[in-house]
Short mmCIF file of C-alpha atoms and ligand atoms in Angstrom, two decimals:
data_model
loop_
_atom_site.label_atom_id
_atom_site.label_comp_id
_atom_site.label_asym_id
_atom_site.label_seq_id
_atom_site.Cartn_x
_atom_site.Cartn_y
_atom_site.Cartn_z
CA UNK A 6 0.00 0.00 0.00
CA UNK A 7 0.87 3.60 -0.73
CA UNK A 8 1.62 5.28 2.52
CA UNK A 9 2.21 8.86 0.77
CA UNK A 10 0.14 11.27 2.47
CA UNK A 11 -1.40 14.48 0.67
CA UNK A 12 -2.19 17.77 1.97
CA UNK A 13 -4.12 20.65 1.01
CA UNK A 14 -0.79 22.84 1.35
CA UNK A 15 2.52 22.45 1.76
CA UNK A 16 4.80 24.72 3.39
CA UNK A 17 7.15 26.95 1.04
CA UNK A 18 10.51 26.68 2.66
CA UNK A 19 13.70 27.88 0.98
CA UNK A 20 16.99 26.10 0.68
CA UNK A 21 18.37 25.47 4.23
CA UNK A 22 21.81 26.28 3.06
CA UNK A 23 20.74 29.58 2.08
CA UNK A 24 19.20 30.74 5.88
CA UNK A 25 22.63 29.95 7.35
CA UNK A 26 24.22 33.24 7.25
CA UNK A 27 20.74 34.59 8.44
CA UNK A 28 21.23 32.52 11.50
CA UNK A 29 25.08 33.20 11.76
CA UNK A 30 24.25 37.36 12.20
CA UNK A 31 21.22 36.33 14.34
CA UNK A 32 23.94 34.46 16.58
CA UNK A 33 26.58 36.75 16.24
CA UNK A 34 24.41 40.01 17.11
CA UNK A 35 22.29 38.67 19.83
CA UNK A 36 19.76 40.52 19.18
CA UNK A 37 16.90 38.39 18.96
CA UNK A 38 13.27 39.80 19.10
CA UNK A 39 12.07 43.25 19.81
CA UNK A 40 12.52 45.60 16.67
CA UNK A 41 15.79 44.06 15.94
CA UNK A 42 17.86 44.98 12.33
CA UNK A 43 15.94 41.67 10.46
CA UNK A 44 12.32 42.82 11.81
CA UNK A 45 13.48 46.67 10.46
CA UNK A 46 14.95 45.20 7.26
CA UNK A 47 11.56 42.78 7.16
CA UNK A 48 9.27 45.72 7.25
CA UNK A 49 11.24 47.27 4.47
CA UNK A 50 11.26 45.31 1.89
CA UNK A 51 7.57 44.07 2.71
CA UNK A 52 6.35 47.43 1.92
CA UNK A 53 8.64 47.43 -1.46
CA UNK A 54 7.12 44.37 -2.35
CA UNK A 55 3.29 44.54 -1.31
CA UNK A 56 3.32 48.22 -2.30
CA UNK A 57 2.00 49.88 0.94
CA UNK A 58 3.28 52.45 2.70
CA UNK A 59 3.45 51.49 6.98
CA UNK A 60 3.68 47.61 7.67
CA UNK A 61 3.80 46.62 11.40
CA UNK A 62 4.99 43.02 11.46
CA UNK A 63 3.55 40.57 14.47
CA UNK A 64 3.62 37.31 15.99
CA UNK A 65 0.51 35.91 14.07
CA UNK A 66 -1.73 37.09 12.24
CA UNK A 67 -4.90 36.44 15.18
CA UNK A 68 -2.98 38.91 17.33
CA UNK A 69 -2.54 41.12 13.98
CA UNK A 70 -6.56 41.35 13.76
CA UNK A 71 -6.65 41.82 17.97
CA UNK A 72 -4.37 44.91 18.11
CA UNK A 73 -5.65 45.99 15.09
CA UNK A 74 -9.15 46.54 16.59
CA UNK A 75 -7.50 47.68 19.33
CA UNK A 76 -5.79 50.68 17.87
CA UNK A 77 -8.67 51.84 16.30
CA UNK A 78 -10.50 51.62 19.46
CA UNK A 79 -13.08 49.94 17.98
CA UNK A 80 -16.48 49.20 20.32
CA UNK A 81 -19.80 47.89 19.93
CA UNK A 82 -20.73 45.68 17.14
CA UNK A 83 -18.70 44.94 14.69
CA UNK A 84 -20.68 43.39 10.66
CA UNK A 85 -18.62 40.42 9.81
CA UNK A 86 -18.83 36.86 7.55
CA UNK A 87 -19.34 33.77 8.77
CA UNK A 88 -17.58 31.78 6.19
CA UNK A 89 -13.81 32.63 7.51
CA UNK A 90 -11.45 31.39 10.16
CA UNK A 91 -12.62 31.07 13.47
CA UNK A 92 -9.74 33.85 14.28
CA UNK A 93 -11.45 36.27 12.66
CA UNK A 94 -14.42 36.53 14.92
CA UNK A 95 -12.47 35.39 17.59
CA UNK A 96 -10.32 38.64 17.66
CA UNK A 97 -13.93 40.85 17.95
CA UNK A 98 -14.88 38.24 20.92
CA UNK A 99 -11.03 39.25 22.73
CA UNK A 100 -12.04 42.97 22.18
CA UNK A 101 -15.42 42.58 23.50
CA UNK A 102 -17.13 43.47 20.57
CA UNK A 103 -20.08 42.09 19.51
CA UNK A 104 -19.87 40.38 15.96
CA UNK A 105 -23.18 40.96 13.89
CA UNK A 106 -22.81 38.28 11.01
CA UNK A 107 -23.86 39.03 7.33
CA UNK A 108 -25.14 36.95 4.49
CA UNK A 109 -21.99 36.05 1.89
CA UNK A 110 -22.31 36.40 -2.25
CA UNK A 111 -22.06 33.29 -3.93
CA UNK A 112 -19.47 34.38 -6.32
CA UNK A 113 -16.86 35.10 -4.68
CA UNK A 114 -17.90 33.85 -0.68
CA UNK A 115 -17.25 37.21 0.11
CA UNK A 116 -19.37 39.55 2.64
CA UNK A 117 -22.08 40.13 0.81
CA UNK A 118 -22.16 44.40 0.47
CA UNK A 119 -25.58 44.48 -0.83
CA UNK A 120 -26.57 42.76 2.78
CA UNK A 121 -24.23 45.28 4.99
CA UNK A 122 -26.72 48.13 5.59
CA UNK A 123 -29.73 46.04 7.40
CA UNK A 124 -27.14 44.86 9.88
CA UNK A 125 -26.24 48.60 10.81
CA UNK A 126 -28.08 49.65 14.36
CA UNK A 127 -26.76 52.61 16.71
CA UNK A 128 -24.13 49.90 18.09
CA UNK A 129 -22.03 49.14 15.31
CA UNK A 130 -18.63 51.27 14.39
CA UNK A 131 -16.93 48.61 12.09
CA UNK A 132 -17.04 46.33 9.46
CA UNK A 133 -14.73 43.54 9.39
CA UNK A 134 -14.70 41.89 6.07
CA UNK A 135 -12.43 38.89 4.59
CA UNK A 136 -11.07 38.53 1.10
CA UNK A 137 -11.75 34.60 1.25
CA UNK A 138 -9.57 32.78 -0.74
CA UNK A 139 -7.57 35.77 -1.66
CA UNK A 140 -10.42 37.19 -3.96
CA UNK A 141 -11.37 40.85 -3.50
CA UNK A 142 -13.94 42.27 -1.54
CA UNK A 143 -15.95 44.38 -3.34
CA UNK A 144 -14.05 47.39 -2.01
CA UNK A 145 -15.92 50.40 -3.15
CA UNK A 146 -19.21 49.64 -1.94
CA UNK A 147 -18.27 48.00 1.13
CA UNK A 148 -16.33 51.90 2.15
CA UNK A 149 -19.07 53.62 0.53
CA UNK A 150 -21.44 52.22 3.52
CA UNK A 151 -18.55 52.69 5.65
CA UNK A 152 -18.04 56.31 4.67
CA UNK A 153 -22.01 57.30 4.82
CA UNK A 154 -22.54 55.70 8.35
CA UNK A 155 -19.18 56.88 9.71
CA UNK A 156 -17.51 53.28 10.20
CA UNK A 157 -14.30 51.72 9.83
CA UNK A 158 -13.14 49.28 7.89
CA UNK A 159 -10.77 46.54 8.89
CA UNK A 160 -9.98 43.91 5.85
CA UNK A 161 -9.14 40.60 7.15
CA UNK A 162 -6.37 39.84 4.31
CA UNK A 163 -4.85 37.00 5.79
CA UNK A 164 -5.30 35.19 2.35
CA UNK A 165 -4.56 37.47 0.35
CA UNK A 166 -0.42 38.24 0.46
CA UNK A 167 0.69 39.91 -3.03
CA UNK A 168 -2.77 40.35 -4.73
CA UNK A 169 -3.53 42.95 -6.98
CA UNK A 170 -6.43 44.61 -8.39
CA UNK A 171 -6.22 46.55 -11.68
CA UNK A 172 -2.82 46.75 -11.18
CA UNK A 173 -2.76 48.14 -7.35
CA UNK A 174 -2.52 45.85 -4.17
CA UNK A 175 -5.91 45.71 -1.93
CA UNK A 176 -3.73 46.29 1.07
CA UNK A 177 -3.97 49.70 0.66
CA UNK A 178 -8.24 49.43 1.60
CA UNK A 179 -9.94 50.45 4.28
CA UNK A 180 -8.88 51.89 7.71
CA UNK A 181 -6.43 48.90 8.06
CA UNK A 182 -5.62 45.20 6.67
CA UNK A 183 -3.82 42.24 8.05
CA UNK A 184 -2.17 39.61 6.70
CA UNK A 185 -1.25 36.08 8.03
CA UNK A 186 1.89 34.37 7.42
CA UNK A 187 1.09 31.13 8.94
CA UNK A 188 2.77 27.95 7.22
CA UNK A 189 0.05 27.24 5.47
CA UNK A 190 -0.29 30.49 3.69
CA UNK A 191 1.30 31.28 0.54
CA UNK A 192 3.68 33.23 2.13
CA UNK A 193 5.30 31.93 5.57
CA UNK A 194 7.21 32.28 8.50
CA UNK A 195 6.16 29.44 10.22
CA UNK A 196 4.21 31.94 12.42
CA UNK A 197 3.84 35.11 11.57
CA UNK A 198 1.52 38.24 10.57
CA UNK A 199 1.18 41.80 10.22
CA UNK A 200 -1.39 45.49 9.71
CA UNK A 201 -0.87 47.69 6.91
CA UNK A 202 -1.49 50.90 7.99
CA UNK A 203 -2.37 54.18 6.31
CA UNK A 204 0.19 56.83 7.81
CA UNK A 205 3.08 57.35 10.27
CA UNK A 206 1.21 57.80 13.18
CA UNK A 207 -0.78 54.75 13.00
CA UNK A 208 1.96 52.60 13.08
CA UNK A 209 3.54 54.28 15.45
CA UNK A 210 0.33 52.88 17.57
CA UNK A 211 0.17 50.01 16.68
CA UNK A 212 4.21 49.41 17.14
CA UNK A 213 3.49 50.83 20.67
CA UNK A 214 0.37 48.41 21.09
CA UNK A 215 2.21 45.23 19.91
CA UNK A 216 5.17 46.26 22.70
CA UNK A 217 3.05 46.12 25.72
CA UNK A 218 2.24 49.66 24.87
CA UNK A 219 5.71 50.96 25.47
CA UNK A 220 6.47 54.54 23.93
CA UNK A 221 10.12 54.28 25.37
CA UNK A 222 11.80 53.28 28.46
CA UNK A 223 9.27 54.39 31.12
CA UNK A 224 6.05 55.61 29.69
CA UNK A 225 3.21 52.83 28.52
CA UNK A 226 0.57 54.77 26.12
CA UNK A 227 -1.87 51.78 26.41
CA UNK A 228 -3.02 48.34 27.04
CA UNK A 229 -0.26 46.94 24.93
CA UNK A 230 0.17 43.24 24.34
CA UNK A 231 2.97 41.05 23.45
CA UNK A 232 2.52 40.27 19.92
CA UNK A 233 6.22 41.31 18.76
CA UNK A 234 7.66 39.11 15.58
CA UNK A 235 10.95 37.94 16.51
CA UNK A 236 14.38 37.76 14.69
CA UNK A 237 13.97 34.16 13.38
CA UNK A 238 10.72 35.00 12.12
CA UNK A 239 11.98 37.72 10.42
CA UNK A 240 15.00 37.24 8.92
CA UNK A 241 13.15 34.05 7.60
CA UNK A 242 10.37 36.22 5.78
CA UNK A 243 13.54 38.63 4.45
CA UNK A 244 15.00 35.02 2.47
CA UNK A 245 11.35 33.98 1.45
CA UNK A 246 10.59 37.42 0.04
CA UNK A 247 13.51 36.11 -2.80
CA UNK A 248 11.23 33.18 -3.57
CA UNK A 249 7.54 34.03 -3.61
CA UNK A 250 7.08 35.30 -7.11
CA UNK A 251 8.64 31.71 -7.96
CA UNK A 252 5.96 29.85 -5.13
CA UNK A 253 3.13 32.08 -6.50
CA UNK A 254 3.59 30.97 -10.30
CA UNK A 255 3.86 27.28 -9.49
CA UNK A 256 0.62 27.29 -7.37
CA UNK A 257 -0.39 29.24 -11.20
CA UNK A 258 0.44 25.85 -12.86
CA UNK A 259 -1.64 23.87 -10.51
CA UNK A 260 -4.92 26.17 -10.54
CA UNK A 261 -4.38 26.48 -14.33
CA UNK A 262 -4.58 22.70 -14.55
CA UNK A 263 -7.26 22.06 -12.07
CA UNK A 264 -9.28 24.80 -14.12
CA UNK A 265 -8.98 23.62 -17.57
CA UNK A 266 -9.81 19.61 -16.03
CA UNK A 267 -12.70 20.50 -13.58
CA UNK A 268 -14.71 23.22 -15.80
CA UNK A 269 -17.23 20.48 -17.26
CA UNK A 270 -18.05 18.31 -14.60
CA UNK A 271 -21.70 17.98 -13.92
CA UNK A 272 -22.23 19.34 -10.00
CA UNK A 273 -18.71 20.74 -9.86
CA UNK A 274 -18.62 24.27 -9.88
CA UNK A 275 -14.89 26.02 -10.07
CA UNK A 276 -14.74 29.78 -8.64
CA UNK A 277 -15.05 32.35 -11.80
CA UNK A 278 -11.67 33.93 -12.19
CA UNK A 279 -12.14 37.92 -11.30
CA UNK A 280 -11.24 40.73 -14.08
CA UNK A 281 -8.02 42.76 -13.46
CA UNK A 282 -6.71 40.40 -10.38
CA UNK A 283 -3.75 39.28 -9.69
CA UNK A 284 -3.99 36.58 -7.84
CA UNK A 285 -2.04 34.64 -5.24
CA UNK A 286 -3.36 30.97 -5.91
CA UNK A 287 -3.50 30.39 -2.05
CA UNK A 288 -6.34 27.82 -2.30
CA UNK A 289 -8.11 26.18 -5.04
CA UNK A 290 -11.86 25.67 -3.84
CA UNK A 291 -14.34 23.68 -5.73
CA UNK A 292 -18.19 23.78 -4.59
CA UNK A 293 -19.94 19.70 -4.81
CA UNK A 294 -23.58 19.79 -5.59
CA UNK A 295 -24.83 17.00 -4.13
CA UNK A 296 -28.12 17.30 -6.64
CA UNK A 297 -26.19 17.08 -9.80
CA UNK A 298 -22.82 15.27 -8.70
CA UNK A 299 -23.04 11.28 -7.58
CA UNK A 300 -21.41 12.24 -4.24
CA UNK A 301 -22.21 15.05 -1.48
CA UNK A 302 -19.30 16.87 -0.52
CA UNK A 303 -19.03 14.99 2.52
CA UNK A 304 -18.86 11.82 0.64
CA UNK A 305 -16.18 13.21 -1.99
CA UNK A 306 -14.09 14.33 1.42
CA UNK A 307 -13.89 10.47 2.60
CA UNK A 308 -13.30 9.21 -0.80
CA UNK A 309 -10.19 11.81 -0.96
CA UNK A 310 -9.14 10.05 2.56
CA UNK A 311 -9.39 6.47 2.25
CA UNK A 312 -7.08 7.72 -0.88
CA UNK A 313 -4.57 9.45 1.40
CA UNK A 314 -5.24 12.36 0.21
CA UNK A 315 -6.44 15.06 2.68
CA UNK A 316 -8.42 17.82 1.00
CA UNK A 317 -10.49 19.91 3.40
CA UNK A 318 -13.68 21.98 4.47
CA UNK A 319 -12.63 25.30 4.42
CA UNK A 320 -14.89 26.66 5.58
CA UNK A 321 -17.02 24.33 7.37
CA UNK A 322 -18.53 24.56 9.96
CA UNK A 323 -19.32 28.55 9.54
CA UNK A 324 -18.09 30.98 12.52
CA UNK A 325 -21.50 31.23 13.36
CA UNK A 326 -22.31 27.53 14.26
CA UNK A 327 -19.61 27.03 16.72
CA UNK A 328 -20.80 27.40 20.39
CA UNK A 329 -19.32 30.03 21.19
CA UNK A 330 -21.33 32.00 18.87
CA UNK A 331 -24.61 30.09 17.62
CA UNK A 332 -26.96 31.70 20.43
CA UNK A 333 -26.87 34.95 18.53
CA UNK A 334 -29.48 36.21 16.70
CA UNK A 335 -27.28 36.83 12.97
CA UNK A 336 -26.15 33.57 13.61
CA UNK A 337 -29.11 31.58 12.01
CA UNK A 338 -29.57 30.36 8.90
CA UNK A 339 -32.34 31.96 7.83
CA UNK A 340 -30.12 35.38 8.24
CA UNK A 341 -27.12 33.39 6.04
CA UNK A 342 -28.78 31.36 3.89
CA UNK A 343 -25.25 31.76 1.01
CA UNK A 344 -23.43 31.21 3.71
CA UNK A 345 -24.97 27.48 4.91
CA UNK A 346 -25.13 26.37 1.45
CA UNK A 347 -21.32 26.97 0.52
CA UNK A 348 -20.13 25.72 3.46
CA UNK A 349 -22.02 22.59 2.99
CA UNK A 350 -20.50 22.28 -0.66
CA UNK A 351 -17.02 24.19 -0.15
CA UNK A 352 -13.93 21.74 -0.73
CA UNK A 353 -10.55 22.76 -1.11
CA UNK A 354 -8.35 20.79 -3.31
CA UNK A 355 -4.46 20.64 -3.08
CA UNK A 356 -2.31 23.34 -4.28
CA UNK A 357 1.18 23.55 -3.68
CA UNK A 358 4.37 24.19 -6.01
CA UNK A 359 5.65 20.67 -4.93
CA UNK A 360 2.71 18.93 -5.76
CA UNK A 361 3.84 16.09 -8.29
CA UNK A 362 1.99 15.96 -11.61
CA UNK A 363 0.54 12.12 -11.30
CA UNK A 364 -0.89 12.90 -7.75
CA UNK A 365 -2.74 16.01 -9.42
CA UNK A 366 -3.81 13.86 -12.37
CA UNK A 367 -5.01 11.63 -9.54
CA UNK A 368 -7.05 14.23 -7.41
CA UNK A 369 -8.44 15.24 -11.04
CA UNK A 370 -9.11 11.61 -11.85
CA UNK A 371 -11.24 10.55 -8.52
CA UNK A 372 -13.50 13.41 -9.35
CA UNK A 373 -13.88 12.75 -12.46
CA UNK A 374 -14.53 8.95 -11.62
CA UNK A 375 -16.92 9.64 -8.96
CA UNK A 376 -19.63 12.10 -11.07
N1 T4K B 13 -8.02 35.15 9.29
C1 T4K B 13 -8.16 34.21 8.35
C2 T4K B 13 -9.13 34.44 7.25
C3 T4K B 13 -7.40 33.03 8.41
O1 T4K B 13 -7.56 32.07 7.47
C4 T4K B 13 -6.47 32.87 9.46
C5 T4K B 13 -5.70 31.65 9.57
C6 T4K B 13 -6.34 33.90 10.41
C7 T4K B 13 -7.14 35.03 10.29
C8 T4K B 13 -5.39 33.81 11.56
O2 T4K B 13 -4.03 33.86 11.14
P1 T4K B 13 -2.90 33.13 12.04
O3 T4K B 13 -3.10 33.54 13.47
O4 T4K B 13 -3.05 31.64 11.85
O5 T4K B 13 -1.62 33.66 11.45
C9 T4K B 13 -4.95 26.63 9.28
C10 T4K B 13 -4.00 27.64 9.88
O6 T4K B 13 -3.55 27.27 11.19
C11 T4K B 13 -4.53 29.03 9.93
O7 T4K B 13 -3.40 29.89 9.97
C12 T4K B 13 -5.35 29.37 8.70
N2 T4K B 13 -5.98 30.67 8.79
C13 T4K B 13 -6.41 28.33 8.47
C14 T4K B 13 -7.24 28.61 7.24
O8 T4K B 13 -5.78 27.08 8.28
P2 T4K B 13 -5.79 24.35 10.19
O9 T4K B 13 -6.24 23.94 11.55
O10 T4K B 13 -6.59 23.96 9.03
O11 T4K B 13 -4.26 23.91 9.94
P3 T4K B 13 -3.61 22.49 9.93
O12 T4K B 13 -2.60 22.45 11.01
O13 T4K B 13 -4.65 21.43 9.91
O14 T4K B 13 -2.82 22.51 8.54
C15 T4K B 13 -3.44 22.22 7.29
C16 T4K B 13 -2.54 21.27 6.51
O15 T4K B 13 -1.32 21.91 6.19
C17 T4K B 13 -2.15 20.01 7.27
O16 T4K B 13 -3.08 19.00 7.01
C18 T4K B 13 -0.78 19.67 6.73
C19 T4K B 13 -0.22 20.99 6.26
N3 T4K B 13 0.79 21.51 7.18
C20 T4K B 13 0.40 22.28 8.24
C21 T4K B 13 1.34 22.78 9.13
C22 T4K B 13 0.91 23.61 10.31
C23 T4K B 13 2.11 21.22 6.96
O17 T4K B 13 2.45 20.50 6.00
N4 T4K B 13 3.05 21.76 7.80
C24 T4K B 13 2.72 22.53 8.88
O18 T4K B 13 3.60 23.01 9.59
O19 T4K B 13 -5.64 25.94 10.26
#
């Protein structure tokens, strides 16, 4: 028997040999967390390559999303999707904020704008959308609602490292955006995260914020927190900077395949590629209707297993169905009825650089076989 296990991801790593002399300066400096020369040099050429302005790196990206709704001081209820990461609701539920959720659009599983404004009540002062998958929000209206009711805008991008609309990266959006670079993001360092911020003075916050709130020696400014990225972390996401344009065309290759070979499959349904966006390829979804495929999703899931092969729910269950959360009124269905019916069908198929060309013709094949 084949004992060969796949994943949905697998983590980008560089050459060892090249993160040596990282580690050598690391070793030789001693300097090894709190705004050391890699985090500086990190921030640097993260803003070079993203094209933003102010980047505050952190430890993760969940306590990127907590300090970021921290420095805005944001209060109340906060309009948010279901169909994300627990961490994302999480980090309103560590503020004390109140998350309303909102119906998602079927195209792109994305906060559903036309939905925002019946959520709105005297409470809310944010909106807290996700660019699932790394596809765009739609942007404009979601700030035009923001800008006529006087909220901010915080854009969940932890999928969504490098992408570009019409030429421009979404980073730039909304009051502020984090990213993730967890391993099993496109772009990693092992743990890792960070806000974009719009000007000087921000940052400067949030820097305080994720450094217990120190503003120098003696005087705290706030209820900081420990989220600082340290210089492993860093100097690590320096060396993979040299390699991502290389990781994001090979996960290309792989959606490019899995397009052309799943496009005509009776109950398969393959995400529409967007106009003008440059993509990142971070996960390759596929919705399974159960009416017009042989299988239910669920069924196509242990078929994948038995097979080694380890594709997964993402996202299923919603936000809104875990405990913590499913007493609230936005939390049921009849409120996200988008939202149950994706994450009932959602499946996300492997994509990775590494992934070998007969187990992709095989992931392609046991769909196929199964209609
Ligand atoms: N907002 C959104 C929208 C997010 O998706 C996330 C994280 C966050 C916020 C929070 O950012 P962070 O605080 O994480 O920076 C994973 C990740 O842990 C999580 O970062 C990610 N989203 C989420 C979508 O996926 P799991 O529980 O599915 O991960 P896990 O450990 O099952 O890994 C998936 C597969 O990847 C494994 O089956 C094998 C492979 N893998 C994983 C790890 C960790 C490896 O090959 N090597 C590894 O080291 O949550």
């Amino acid at each position: 028997m084949n004992d060969k296990k796949i994943y949905v991801t697998e983590p980008s790593l560089p050459p060892l040999k090249e993160f040596i002399p990282y580690l050598e300066q690391i070793w030789e400096s001693k300097w090894l967390t709190n705004n050391g020369p890699f985090h500086q040099k990190f921030e640097k050429a993260l803003c070079d390559y993203l094209g933003v302005k102010h980047i505050s790196v952190f430890a993760n990206g969940t306590l990127a999303l907590v300090t970021a709704l921290q420095a805005l001081k944001i209060t109340g209820e906060v309009i948010t999707t279901p169909f994300s990461f627990v961490a994302t609701t999480h980090a309103l539920n560590w503020n004390g904020i109140k998350p309303v959720f909102c119906d998602i659009e079927p195209e792109t599983m994305n906060l559903d704008s036309e939905k925002i404004e019946s959520h709105i009540t005297p409470q809310t002062t944010a909106i807290l959308p996700v660019h699932v998958y790394g596809n765009p929000c739609n942007m404009g209206k979601i700030e035009k609602i923001a800008d006529i009711y006087g909220l901010r805008v915080i854009y969940d991008a932890a999928h969504a490292f490098g992408v570009k609309k019409n030429g421009k990266t979404i980073l730039n959006h909304g009051d502020l955006s984090i990213l993730s670079f967890h391993a099993t993001k496109v772009f990693n360092t092992f743990e890792g995260g960070a806000i974009i911020s719009k000007n000087e003075k921000m940052k400067k916050r949030i820097d305080f914020l994720k450094n217990f709130g120190f503003a120098g020696e003696v005087t705290v400014v706030g209820p900081g927190i420990n989220a600082k990225m340290n210089e492993f972390q860093a100097a690590l996401g320096l060396l993979q900077l040299k390699h991502i344009n290389k990781e994001i065309a090979g996960r290309k290759k792989i959606a490019d395949y899995y397009r052309k070979e799943l496009n005509n499959i009776n109950g398969i349904t393959v995400l529409p590629e967007i106009e003008g966006v440059k993509h990142n390829y971070s996960y390759f979804p596929i919705l399974v209707n159960k009416e017009e495929y042989r299988n239910s999703r669920d069924e196509l899931y242990n078929i994948f297993k038995e097979k080694n092969i380890y594709v997964r729910k993402y996202f299923y269950p919603l936000i809104s169905e875990f405990p913590t959360y499913r007493g609230m009124e936005s939390a049921h269905s009849d409120n996200l009825p988008v939202a149950f019916r994706v994450s009932q069908q959602i499946l996300c198929l492997p994509i990775y650089p590494g992934l070998e060309s007969n187990d992709l013709n095989k992931i392609v094949k046991i769909i196929k076989e199964y209609q």
